[in-house]
Amino acid sequence: MTARTTEAYRAYLVGLPAALAATALWGFTFLGPAAVAPVNVYWLVVGRYAVFGLMSLAVLLVRRGGARGGLRALGTRRLLTAVHLGVVGYIGFYLLLAMSAELGGGVLASTMTGLIPLMVTLVSNRLEKVLAWRRLALPVVVISVGLLLVNGADPAGRTASGRDLALGAALGFLSAAAWSYFVIVNRRALRADGRPAVDGTTWTACIGLGACVGSLFLLPLAVGGGGPSPVSDAGVLWPFLGWCVALAVLGSWCATWFWNLASERLPATVMGPVIGMEAVFGAAFNLLWEGRTPTFHELWGGLLVVAGVLLASYLFNRAGLTRDGAGTPAPARAAAPEDPVPARADRA
């Protein structure tokens, strides 16, 4: 085994578990709206990202004098990239998804999120040219079928009009595009391309600041969204604050940190299939919360997503390790010569 191959295997041994940990923590956040009800979900988003932002600010203040950990080492361009990723990837994605659910129903909205791993995989493979398209077909089909089974439901249960369904589907598509954009741009910004390597903790903190600033624009929706105010009663306030902290620490800070760790090591063509696990973990956490066993569709859909993720990871890993260096996953501190698009703050 060559040194290059050994290094690539090590990147996968660290990166893949980190990516799975991130998707599991993001799946955990699916419990938030039900856990804080009847407080409306906009208050939850504002509270969660307020905590995330305060944590991020504290981290940046502590690390401001470090040679690699401060904002000065990050640079203005990548700082703005991280902040805008927090706005687009967290606030933009959620708003579009919430509007999609309001118009077309929760089933339609959650089904549209199944486009995320497909978007990320297809766009990333187009940019990085890691795997032949014909070899990509099988994992894409397996993951697609699994996500449809996990998220699918009887269309007869929908009560929205045809116009609302069409608009809801369009908004759901845009929400999937927003999160796919986050995954792709985040990974490309973290890959060293002749610039100093990004410190993962500082990068996570900058994303947190962006999400916090973006959440402030949800305050009017929170106030007018119905339901009790989170500060109306101590019996409502303390559980609400507890969930805000849990979601901020686990679902925002830790999940983003793990995802950044994986993004430094894995090609986005692997990150795309893995992100499909978010829906599976979300369904599993909800089953535990509801105290029931999965239905036939939920069980087999989840198994298909897992199988597709493992198959895609194997194919991309094998392609990256056997190609003459062009497709080898770059480690955290290496350049990414296979990336055909110059790094820029607004790239997608």
mmCIF file of C-alpha atoms in Angstrom:
data_model
loop_
_atom_site.group_PDB
_atom_site.id
_atom_site.type_symbol
_atom_site.label_atom_id
_atom_site.label_comp_id
_atom_site.label_asym_id
_atom_site.label_seq_id
_atom_site.Cartn_x
_atom_site.Cartn_y
_atom_site.Cartn_z
ATOM 1 C CA MET A 1 0.000 0.000 0.000
ATOM 2 C CA THR A 2 1.452 3.358 -1.051
ATOM 3 C CA ALA A 3 1.746 6.342 1.262
ATOM 4 C CA ARG A 4 -0.923 8.161 -0.780
ATOM 5 C CA THR A 5 -3.333 5.245 -0.450
ATOM 6 C CA THR A 6 -2.688 4.923 3.293
ATOM 7 C CA GLU A 7 -3.333 8.630 3.757
ATOM 8 C CA ALA A 8 -6.581 8.400 1.787
ATOM 9 C CA TYR A 9 -7.795 5.441 3.849
ATOM 10 C CA ARG A 10 -7.065 7.365 7.035
ATOM 11 C CA ALA A 11 -9.075 10.282 5.681
ATOM 12 C CA TYR A 12 -12.060 7.981 5.176
ATOM 13 C CA LEU A 13 -11.666 6.334 8.587
ATOM 14 C CA VAL A 14 -11.982 9.756 10.236
ATOM 15 C CA GLY A 15 -14.234 11.526 7.752
ATOM 16 C CA LEU A 16 -17.013 8.987 7.269
ATOM 17 C CA PRO A 17 -17.792 8.450 11.001
ATOM 18 C CA ALA A 18 -17.672 12.233 11.487
ATOM 19 C CA ALA A 19 -20.173 12.769 8.657
ATOM 20 C CA LEU A 20 -22.492 10.110 10.101
ATOM 21 C CA ALA A 21 -22.261 11.707 13.552
ATOM 22 C CA ALA A 22 -23.241 15.072 12.033
ATOM 23 C CA THR A 23 -26.277 13.631 10.245
ATOM 24 C CA ALA A 24 -27.358 11.842 13.431
ATOM 25 C CA LEU A 25 -27.214 15.103 15.387
ATOM 26 C CA TRP A 26 -29.085 16.963 12.650
ATOM 27 C CA GLY A 27 -31.679 14.196 12.723
ATOM 28 C CA PHE A 28 -32.019 14.763 16.472
ATOM 29 C CA THR A 29 -33.123 18.344 15.803
ATOM 30 C CA PHE A 30 -36.270 17.012 14.100
ATOM 31 C CA LEU A 31 -37.646 16.433 17.604
ATOM 32 C CA GLY A 32 -37.482 20.126 18.480
ATOM 33 C CA PRO A 33 -40.865 21.384 17.184
ATOM 34 C CA ALA A 34 -42.822 18.584 18.868
ATOM 35 C CA ALA A 35 -40.819 18.920 22.077
ATOM 36 C CA VAL A 36 -41.542 22.641 22.583
ATOM 37 C CA ALA A 37 -45.164 22.635 21.367
ATOM 38 C CA PRO A 38 -47.421 24.610 21.719
ATOM 39 C CA VAL A 39 -44.688 27.288 21.424
ATOM 40 C CA ASN A 40 -44.378 27.992 17.689
ATOM 41 C CA VAL A 41 -41.339 26.717 15.884
ATOM 42 C CA TYR A 42 -40.073 30.192 14.947
ATOM 43 C CA TRP A 43 -39.388 30.911 18.624
ATOM 44 C CA LEU A 44 -37.431 27.642 18.752
ATOM 45 C CA VAL A 45 -35.291 28.658 15.777
ATOM 46 C CA VAL A 46 -34.589 32.105 17.250
ATOM 47 C CA GLY A 47 -33.722 30.608 20.651
ATOM 48 C CA ARG A 48 -31.584 27.833 19.219
ATOM 49 C CA TYR A 49 -29.500 30.105 17.025
ATOM 50 C CA ALA A 50 -29.235 32.779 19.703
ATOM 51 C CA VAL A 51 -27.514 30.177 21.900
ATOM 52 C CA PHE A 52 -25.427 28.994 18.933
ATOM 53 C CA GLY A 53 -24.397 32.578 18.217
ATOM 54 C CA LEU A 54 -23.418 33.290 21.831
ATOM 55 C CA MET A 55 -21.347 30.098 21.937
ATOM 56 C CA SER A 56 -19.682 31.073 18.666
ATOM 57 C CA LEU A 57 -18.906 34.584 19.878
ATOM 58 C CA ALA A 58 -17.383 33.215 23.089
ATOM 59 C CA VAL A 59 -15.182 30.827 21.089
ATOM 60 C CA LEU A 60 -13.970 33.615 18.800
ATOM 61 C CA LEU A 61 -13.162 35.851 21.759
ATOM 62 C CA VAL A 62 -11.167 33.107 23.478
ATOM 63 C CA ARG A 63 -9.261 32.240 20.300
ATOM 64 C CA ARG A 64 -8.726 35.767 18.998
ATOM 65 C CA GLY A 65 -5.012 35.760 19.750
ATOM 66 C CA GLY A 66 -4.207 32.363 18.275
ATOM 67 C CA ALA A 67 -1.974 32.123 15.240
ATOM 68 C CA ARG A 68 -4.426 29.841 13.407
ATOM 69 C CA GLY A 69 -7.582 30.150 15.449
ATOM 70 C CA GLY A 70 -8.409 33.828 15.098
ATOM 71 C CA LEU A 71 -10.455 35.736 12.550
ATOM 72 C CA ARG A 72 -7.326 37.406 11.213
ATOM 73 C CA ALA A 73 -5.937 34.025 10.181
ATOM 74 C CA LEU A 74 -9.235 33.205 8.467
ATOM 75 C CA GLY A 75 -9.270 36.314 6.290
ATOM 76 C CA THR A 76 -12.140 38.573 5.262
ATOM 77 C CA ARG A 77 -13.141 36.559 2.211
ATOM 78 C CA ARG A 78 -13.553 33.259 3.998
ATOM 79 C CA LEU A 79 -15.119 34.975 7.005
ATOM 80 C CA LEU A 80 -17.879 36.329 4.765
ATOM 81 C CA THR A 81 -18.230 32.899 3.159
ATOM 82 C CA ALA A 82 -18.754 31.262 6.560
ATOM 83 C CA VAL A 83 -21.246 33.890 7.727
ATOM 84 C CA HIS A 84 -23.331 33.676 4.570
ATOM 85 C CA LEU A 85 -23.300 29.882 4.815
ATOM 86 C CA GLY A 86 -24.860 30.200 8.267
ATOM 87 C CA VAL A 87 -27.629 32.381 6.843
ATOM 88 C CA VAL A 88 -28.319 30.305 3.719
ATOM 89 C CA GLY A 89 -27.715 26.848 5.114
ATOM 90 C CA TYR A 90 -29.584 27.204 8.393
ATOM 91 C CA ILE A 91 -32.071 30.072 8.205
ATOM 92 C CA GLY A 92 -32.746 30.066 4.455
ATOM 93 C CA PHE A 93 -33.173 26.315 4.351
ATOM 94 C CA TYR A 94 -35.528 26.271 7.318
ATOM 95 C CA LEU A 95 -37.696 29.173 6.136
ATOM 96 C CA LEU A 96 -38.168 27.677 2.684
ATOM 97 C CA LEU A 97 -38.926 24.266 4.169
ATOM 98 C CA ALA A 98 -41.424 25.713 6.654
ATOM 99 C CA MET A 99 -43.243 27.615 3.896
ATOM 100 C CA SER A 100 -43.285 24.468 1.769
ATOM 101 C CA ALA A 101 -44.858 22.508 4.628
ATOM 102 C CA GLU A 102 -47.407 25.252 5.270
ATOM 103 C CA LEU A 103 -48.586 25.275 1.659
ATOM 104 C CA GLY A 104 -48.203 21.674 0.559
ATOM 105 C CA GLY A 105 -48.133 19.773 3.830
ATOM 106 C CA GLY A 106 -45.380 18.206 5.902
ATOM 107 C CA VAL A 107 -45.227 15.050 3.799
ATOM 108 C CA LEU A 108 -44.539 17.013 0.620
ATOM 109 C CA ALA A 109 -41.912 19.155 2.349
ATOM 110 C CA SER A 110 -40.073 16.232 3.916
ATOM 111 C CA THR A 111 -40.195 14.298 0.652
ATOM 112 C CA MET A 112 -38.560 17.220 -1.162
ATOM 113 C CA THR A 113 -35.623 17.070 1.263
ATOM 114 C CA GLY A 114 -34.866 13.709 -0.319
ATOM 115 C CA LEU A 115 -33.493 15.694 -3.257
ATOM 116 C CA ILE A 116 -30.593 16.973 -1.133
ATOM 117 C CA PRO A 117 -28.290 13.926 -1.342
ATOM 118 C CA LEU A 118 -29.045 13.603 -5.042
ATOM 119 C CA MET A 119 -28.324 17.283 -5.735
ATOM 120 C CA VAL A 120 -25.075 17.212 -3.770
ATOM 121 C CA THR A 121 -23.909 13.967 -5.347
ATOM 122 C CA LEU A 122 -24.717 14.948 -8.933
ATOM 123 C CA VAL A 123 -23.361 18.506 -8.744
ATOM 124 C CA SER A 124 -20.226 17.410 -6.891
ATOM 125 C CA ASN A 125 -19.503 14.623 -9.334
ATOM 126 C CA ARG A 126 -19.917 17.119 -12.166
ATOM 127 C CA LEU A 127 -17.373 19.443 -10.527
ATOM 128 C CA GLU A 128 -14.876 16.861 -9.317
ATOM 129 C CA LYS A 129 -15.338 14.076 -11.897
ATOM 130 C CA VAL A 130 -14.619 11.346 -9.364
ATOM 131 C CA LEU A 131 -16.853 8.572 -10.704
ATOM 132 C CA ALA A 132 -18.248 7.637 -14.109
ATOM 133 C CA TRP A 133 -21.938 8.572 -14.360
ATOM 134 C CA ARG A 134 -22.976 5.026 -15.231
ATOM 135 C CA ARG A 135 -21.445 3.754 -11.981
ATOM 136 C CA LEU A 136 -23.290 6.437 -10.038
ATOM 137 C CA ALA A 137 -26.720 5.283 -11.212
ATOM 138 C CA LEU A 138 -27.203 2.361 -8.803
ATOM 139 C CA PRO A 139 -26.530 4.161 -5.466
ATOM 140 C CA VAL A 140 -28.593 7.154 -6.635
ATOM 141 C CA VAL A 141 -31.567 4.933 -7.447
ATOM 142 C CA VAL A 142 -31.256 2.973 -4.184
ATOM 143 C CA ILE A 143 -31.095 6.133 -2.055
ATOM 144 C CA SER A 144 -33.963 7.728 -4.003
ATOM 145 C CA VAL A 145 -36.258 4.764 -3.489
ATOM 146 C CA GLY A 146 -35.340 4.573 0.191
ATOM 147 C CA LEU A 147 -36.037 8.263 0.790
ATOM 148 C CA LEU A 148 -39.370 8.022 -1.011
ATOM 149 C CA LEU A 149 -40.345 5.111 1.212
ATOM 150 C CA VAL A 150 -39.254 6.872 4.414
ATOM 151 C CA ASN A 151 -40.958 10.144 3.576
ATOM 152 C CA GLY A 152 -43.803 8.929 1.395
ATOM 153 C CA ALA A 153 -47.458 8.899 2.364
ATOM 154 C CA ASP A 154 -50.841 8.491 0.768
ATOM 155 C CA PRO A 155 -51.405 11.515 -1.508
ATOM 156 C CA ALA A 156 -55.110 11.225 -0.790
ATOM 157 C CA GLY A 157 -54.425 12.598 2.676
ATOM 158 C CA ARG A 158 -53.456 15.946 1.249
ATOM 159 C CA THR A 159 -55.997 18.736 1.430
ATOM 160 C CA ALA A 160 -54.058 21.526 -0.308
ATOM 161 C CA SER A 161 -55.164 22.866 -3.678
ATOM 162 C CA GLY A 162 -53.255 22.098 -6.842
ATOM 163 C CA ARG A 163 -51.801 25.618 -6.869
ATOM 164 C CA ASP A 164 -50.638 25.337 -3.256
ATOM 165 C CA LEU A 165 -49.111 21.935 -3.929
ATOM 166 C CA ALA A 166 -47.189 23.294 -6.916
ATOM 167 C CA LEU A 167 -45.938 26.306 -4.959
ATOM 168 C CA GLY A 168 -45.120 24.099 -1.965
ATOM 169 C CA ALA A 169 -43.117 21.757 -4.198
ATOM 170 C CA ALA A 170 -41.228 24.724 -5.688
ATOM 171 C CA LEU A 171 -40.368 26.045 -2.224
ATOM 172 C CA GLY A 172 -39.347 22.546 -1.139
ATOM 173 C CA PHE A 173 -37.051 22.318 -4.149
ATOM 174 C CA LEU A 174 -35.476 25.665 -3.224
ATOM 175 C CA SER A 175 -34.978 24.499 0.375
ATOM 176 C CA ALA A 176 -33.167 21.405 -0.878
ATOM 177 C CA ALA A 177 -31.066 23.619 -3.151
ATOM 178 C CA ALA A 178 -30.170 25.892 -0.211
ATOM 179 C CA TRP A 179 -28.894 23.009 1.919
ATOM 180 C CA SER A 180 -27.108 21.428 -1.047
ATOM 181 C CA TYR A 181 -25.412 24.775 -1.650
ATOM 182 C CA PHE A 182 -24.296 24.802 1.987
ATOM 183 C CA VAL A 183 -22.803 21.312 1.743
ATOM 184 C CA ILE A 184 -20.926 21.959 -1.503
ATOM 185 C CA VAL A 185 -19.637 25.480 -0.806
ATOM 186 C CA ASN A 186 -18.728 24.617 2.797
ATOM 187 C CA ARG A 187 -16.638 21.673 1.711
ATOM 188 C CA ARG A 188 -14.906 23.605 -1.076
ATOM 189 C CA ALA A 189 -14.083 26.494 1.250
ATOM 190 C CA LEU A 190 -12.503 24.096 3.749
ATOM 191 C CA ARG A 191 -10.285 22.415 1.178
ATOM 192 C CA ALA A 192 -6.903 24.117 1.111
ATOM 193 C CA ASP A 193 -6.246 25.638 -2.320
ATOM 194 C CA GLY A 194 -3.001 27.462 -1.843
ATOM 195 C CA ARG A 195 -4.299 29.452 1.122
ATOM 196 C CA PRO A 196 -3.651 28.706 4.815
ATOM 197 C CA ALA A 197 -5.713 25.807 6.145
ATOM 198 C CA VAL A 198 -8.970 26.707 7.866
ATOM 199 C CA ASP A 199 -9.241 26.101 11.599
ATOM 200 C CA GLY A 200 -12.402 23.997 11.983
ATOM 201 C CA THR A 201 -13.462 25.462 15.329
ATOM 202 C CA THR A 202 -13.156 29.060 14.123
ATOM 203 C CA TRP A 203 -15.001 28.166 10.922
ATOM 204 C CA THR A 204 -17.843 26.591 12.896
ATOM 205 C CA ALA A 205 -18.063 29.695 15.105
ATOM 206 C CA CYS A 206 -18.314 31.993 12.071
ATOM 207 C CA ILE A 207 -21.125 29.880 10.632
ATOM 208 C CA GLY A 208 -22.839 30.137 14.026
ATOM 209 C CA LEU A 209 -22.624 33.922 13.950
ATOM 210 C CA GLY A 210 -24.217 33.960 10.505
ATOM 211 C CA ALA A 211 -27.065 31.709 11.636
ATOM 212 C CA CYS A 212 -27.635 33.874 14.726
ATOM 213 C CA VAL A 213 -27.822 37.090 12.696
ATOM 214 C CA GLY A 214 -30.153 35.459 10.182
ATOM 215 C CA SER A 215 -32.472 34.182 12.914
ATOM 216 C CA LEU A 216 -33.159 37.747 14.088
ATOM 217 C CA PHE A 217 -35.224 38.285 10.943
ATOM 218 C CA LEU A 218 -37.585 35.542 12.190
ATOM 219 C CA LEU A 219 -38.640 37.525 15.256
ATOM 220 C CA PRO A 220 -41.706 39.046 13.534
ATOM 221 C CA LEU A 221 -42.792 35.563 12.450
ATOM 222 C CA ALA A 222 -42.254 34.237 15.978
ATOM 223 C CA VAL A 223 -44.332 37.016 17.547
ATOM 224 C CA GLY A 224 -47.160 36.639 15.049
ATOM 225 C CA GLY A 225 -46.965 32.893 14.645
ATOM 226 C CA GLY A 226 -49.511 31.943 17.281
ATOM 227 C CA GLY A 227 -49.151 29.839 20.395
ATOM 228 C CA PRO A 228 -47.895 30.958 23.790
ATOM 229 C CA SER A 229 -44.796 33.068 24.257
ATOM 230 C CA PRO A 230 -41.880 31.030 25.658
ATOM 231 C CA VAL A 231 -41.630 33.497 28.569
ATOM 232 C CA SER A 232 -45.334 33.383 29.414
ATOM 233 C CA ASP A 233 -44.972 30.729 32.117
ATOM 234 C CA ALA A 234 -42.128 29.029 34.005
ATOM 235 C CA GLY A 235 -43.529 25.639 33.041
ATOM 236 C CA VAL A 236 -43.125 26.618 29.393
ATOM 237 C CA LEU A 237 -39.897 28.620 29.707
ATOM 238 C CA TRP A 238 -37.551 26.074 31.264
ATOM 239 C CA PRO A 239 -38.300 23.159 28.911
ATOM 240 C CA PHE A 240 -38.068 25.610 26.002
ATOM 241 C CA LEU A 241 -34.654 26.900 27.148
ATOM 242 C CA GLY A 242 -33.470 23.337 27.734
ATOM 243 C CA TRP A 243 -34.321 22.340 24.181
ATOM 244 C CA CYS A 244 -32.803 25.530 22.761
ATOM 245 C CA VAL A 245 -29.515 24.735 24.515
ATOM 246 C CA ALA A 246 -29.598 21.044 23.534
ATOM 247 C CA LEU A 247 -30.324 21.819 19.897
ATOM 248 C CA ALA A 248 -27.702 24.579 19.807
ATOM 249 C CA VAL A 249 -24.954 22.477 21.408
ATOM 250 C CA LEU A 250 -25.703 19.138 19.736
ATOM 251 C CA GLY A 251 -27.655 19.948 16.589
ATOM 252 C CA SER A 252 -25.798 23.146 15.666
ATOM 253 C CA TRP A 253 -22.323 23.358 17.194
ATOM 254 C CA CYS A 254 -21.346 19.671 17.421
ATOM 255 C CA ALA A 255 -23.071 18.684 14.177
ATOM 256 C CA THR A 256 -21.431 21.528 12.244
ATOM 257 C CA TRP A 257 -18.031 20.752 13.770
ATOM 258 C CA PHE A 258 -18.297 17.071 12.821
ATOM 259 C CA TRP A 259 -19.495 17.981 9.328
ATOM 260 C CA ASN A 260 -16.575 20.378 8.847
ATOM 261 C CA LEU A 261 -14.180 17.677 10.038
ATOM 262 C CA ALA A 262 -15.605 15.325 7.404
ATOM 263 C CA SER A 263 -15.652 18.036 4.723
ATOM 264 C CA GLU A 264 -11.903 18.536 5.107
ATOM 265 C CA ARG A 265 -11.282 14.861 4.397
ATOM 266 C CA LEU A 266 -13.960 13.524 2.048
ATOM 267 C CA PRO A 267 -14.953 14.485 -1.487
ATOM 268 C CA ALA A 268 -18.394 16.064 -1.662
ATOM 269 C CA THR A 269 -19.481 13.162 -3.848
ATOM 270 C CA VAL A 270 -19.294 11.052 -0.688
ATOM 271 C CA MET A 271 -20.842 13.745 1.509
ATOM 272 C CA GLY A 272 -23.882 13.826 -0.781
ATOM 273 C CA PRO A 273 -25.011 10.232 -0.219
ATOM 274 C CA VAL A 274 -24.162 10.376 3.492
ATOM 275 C CA ILE A 275 -26.431 13.370 4.078
ATOM 276 C CA GLY A 276 -29.365 11.140 3.140
ATOM 277 C CA MET A 277 -28.832 9.524 6.537
ATOM 278 C CA GLU A 278 -30.211 12.682 8.155
ATOM 279 C CA ALA A 279 -33.739 11.643 7.154
ATOM 280 C CA VAL A 280 -33.176 8.134 8.501
ATOM 281 C CA PHE A 281 -31.839 9.348 11.840
ATOM 282 C CA GLY A 282 -34.664 11.875 12.056
ATOM 283 C CA ALA A 283 -37.240 9.145 11.494
ATOM 284 C CA ALA A 284 -35.559 6.909 14.092
ATOM 285 C CA PHE A 285 -35.542 9.649 16.745
ATOM 286 C CA ASN A 286 -39.191 10.409 16.048
ATOM 287 C CA LEU A 287 -40.085 6.730 16.400
ATOM 288 C CA LEU A 288 -38.385 6.681 19.801
ATOM 289 C CA TRP A 289 -40.178 9.882 20.788
ATOM 290 C CA GLU A 290 -43.549 8.464 19.714
ATOM 291 C CA GLY A 291 -42.822 5.088 21.313
ATOM 292 C CA ARG A 292 -43.745 2.999 18.286
ATOM 293 C CA THR A 293 -42.136 0.604 15.834
ATOM 294 C CA PRO A 294 -41.463 1.602 12.218
ATOM 295 C CA THR A 295 -43.961 0.855 9.490
ATOM 296 C CA PHE A 296 -43.042 -1.379 6.567
ATOM 297 C CA HIS A 297 -42.202 1.631 4.387
ATOM 298 C CA GLU A 298 -40.164 3.352 7.119
ATOM 299 C CA LEU A 299 -38.136 0.237 7.899
ATOM 300 C CA TRP A 300 -37.274 -0.790 4.361
ATOM 301 C CA GLY A 301 -36.839 2.796 3.220
ATOM 302 C CA GLY A 302 -34.297 3.386 5.970
ATOM 303 C CA LEU A 303 -32.440 0.181 5.128
ATOM 304 C CA LEU A 304 -32.276 1.162 1.459
ATOM 305 C CA VAL A 305 -30.856 4.587 2.315
ATOM 306 C CA VAL A 306 -28.187 2.967 4.506
ATOM 307 C CA ALA A 307 -27.361 0.467 1.752
ATOM 308 C CA GLY A 308 -27.148 3.243 -0.850
ATOM 309 C CA VAL A 309 -24.878 5.350 1.339
ATOM 310 C CA LEU A 310 -22.535 2.433 1.973
ATOM 311 C CA LEU A 311 -22.503 1.509 -1.723
ATOM 312 C CA ALA A 312 -21.815 5.081 -2.833
ATOM 313 C CA SER A 313 -19.057 5.506 -0.241
ATOM 314 C CA TYR A 314 -17.439 2.257 -1.386
ATOM 315 C CA LEU A 315 -17.590 3.234 -5.067
ATOM 316 C CA PHE A 316 -16.222 6.734 -4.512
ATOM 317 C CA ASN A 317 -13.548 5.448 -2.159
ATOM 318 C CA ARG A 318 -12.457 2.828 -4.651
ATOM 319 C CA ALA A 319 -12.478 5.309 -7.528
ATOM 320 C CA GLY A 320 -10.468 7.825 -5.537
ATOM 321 C CA LEU A 321 -7.882 5.290 -4.426
ATOM 322 C CA THR A 322 -7.365 3.627 -7.796
ATOM 323 C CA ARG A 323 -7.197 6.701 -10.009
ATOM 324 C CA ASP A 324 -3.736 8.092 -10.578
ATOM 325 C CA GLY A 325 -3.988 10.651 -7.774
ATOM 326 C CA ALA A 326 -6.650 12.806 -9.442
ATOM 327 C CA GLY A 327 -9.542 11.527 -7.390
ATOM 328 C CA THR A 328 -7.767 10.833 -4.122
ATOM 329 C CA PRO A 329 -9.542 12.522 -1.238
ATOM 330 C CA ALA A 330 -7.388 15.370 -0.063
ATOM 331 C CA PRO A 331 -6.540 15.341 3.622
ATOM 332 C CA ALA A 332 -7.206 18.354 5.799
ATOM 333 C CA ARG A 333 -3.926 20.094 4.989
ATOM 334 C CA ALA A 334 -3.439 19.088 1.359
ATOM 335 C CA ALA A 335 -4.270 20.926 -1.819
ATOM 336 C CA ALA A 336 -7.197 19.840 -3.974
ATOM 337 C CA PRO A 337 -5.784 19.766 -7.521
ATOM 338 C CA GLU A 338 -8.787 17.878 -8.829
ATOM 339 C CA ASP A 339 -11.083 20.817 -8.137
ATOM 340 C CA PRO A 340 -11.663 22.444 -11.552
ATOM 341 C CA VAL A 341 -13.402 25.568 -10.219
ATOM 342 C CA PRO A 342 -11.304 28.329 -8.619
ATOM 343 C CA ALA A 343 -12.095 28.951 -4.950
ATOM 344 C CA ARG A 344 -14.202 32.047 -4.437
ATOM 345 C CA ALA A 345 -16.576 33.249 -1.795
ATOM 346 C CA ASP A 346 -19.665 33.018 -4.008
ATOM 347 C CA ARG A 347 -19.004 29.729 -5.733
ATOM 348 C CA ALA A 348 -21.713 27.063 -5.823
#
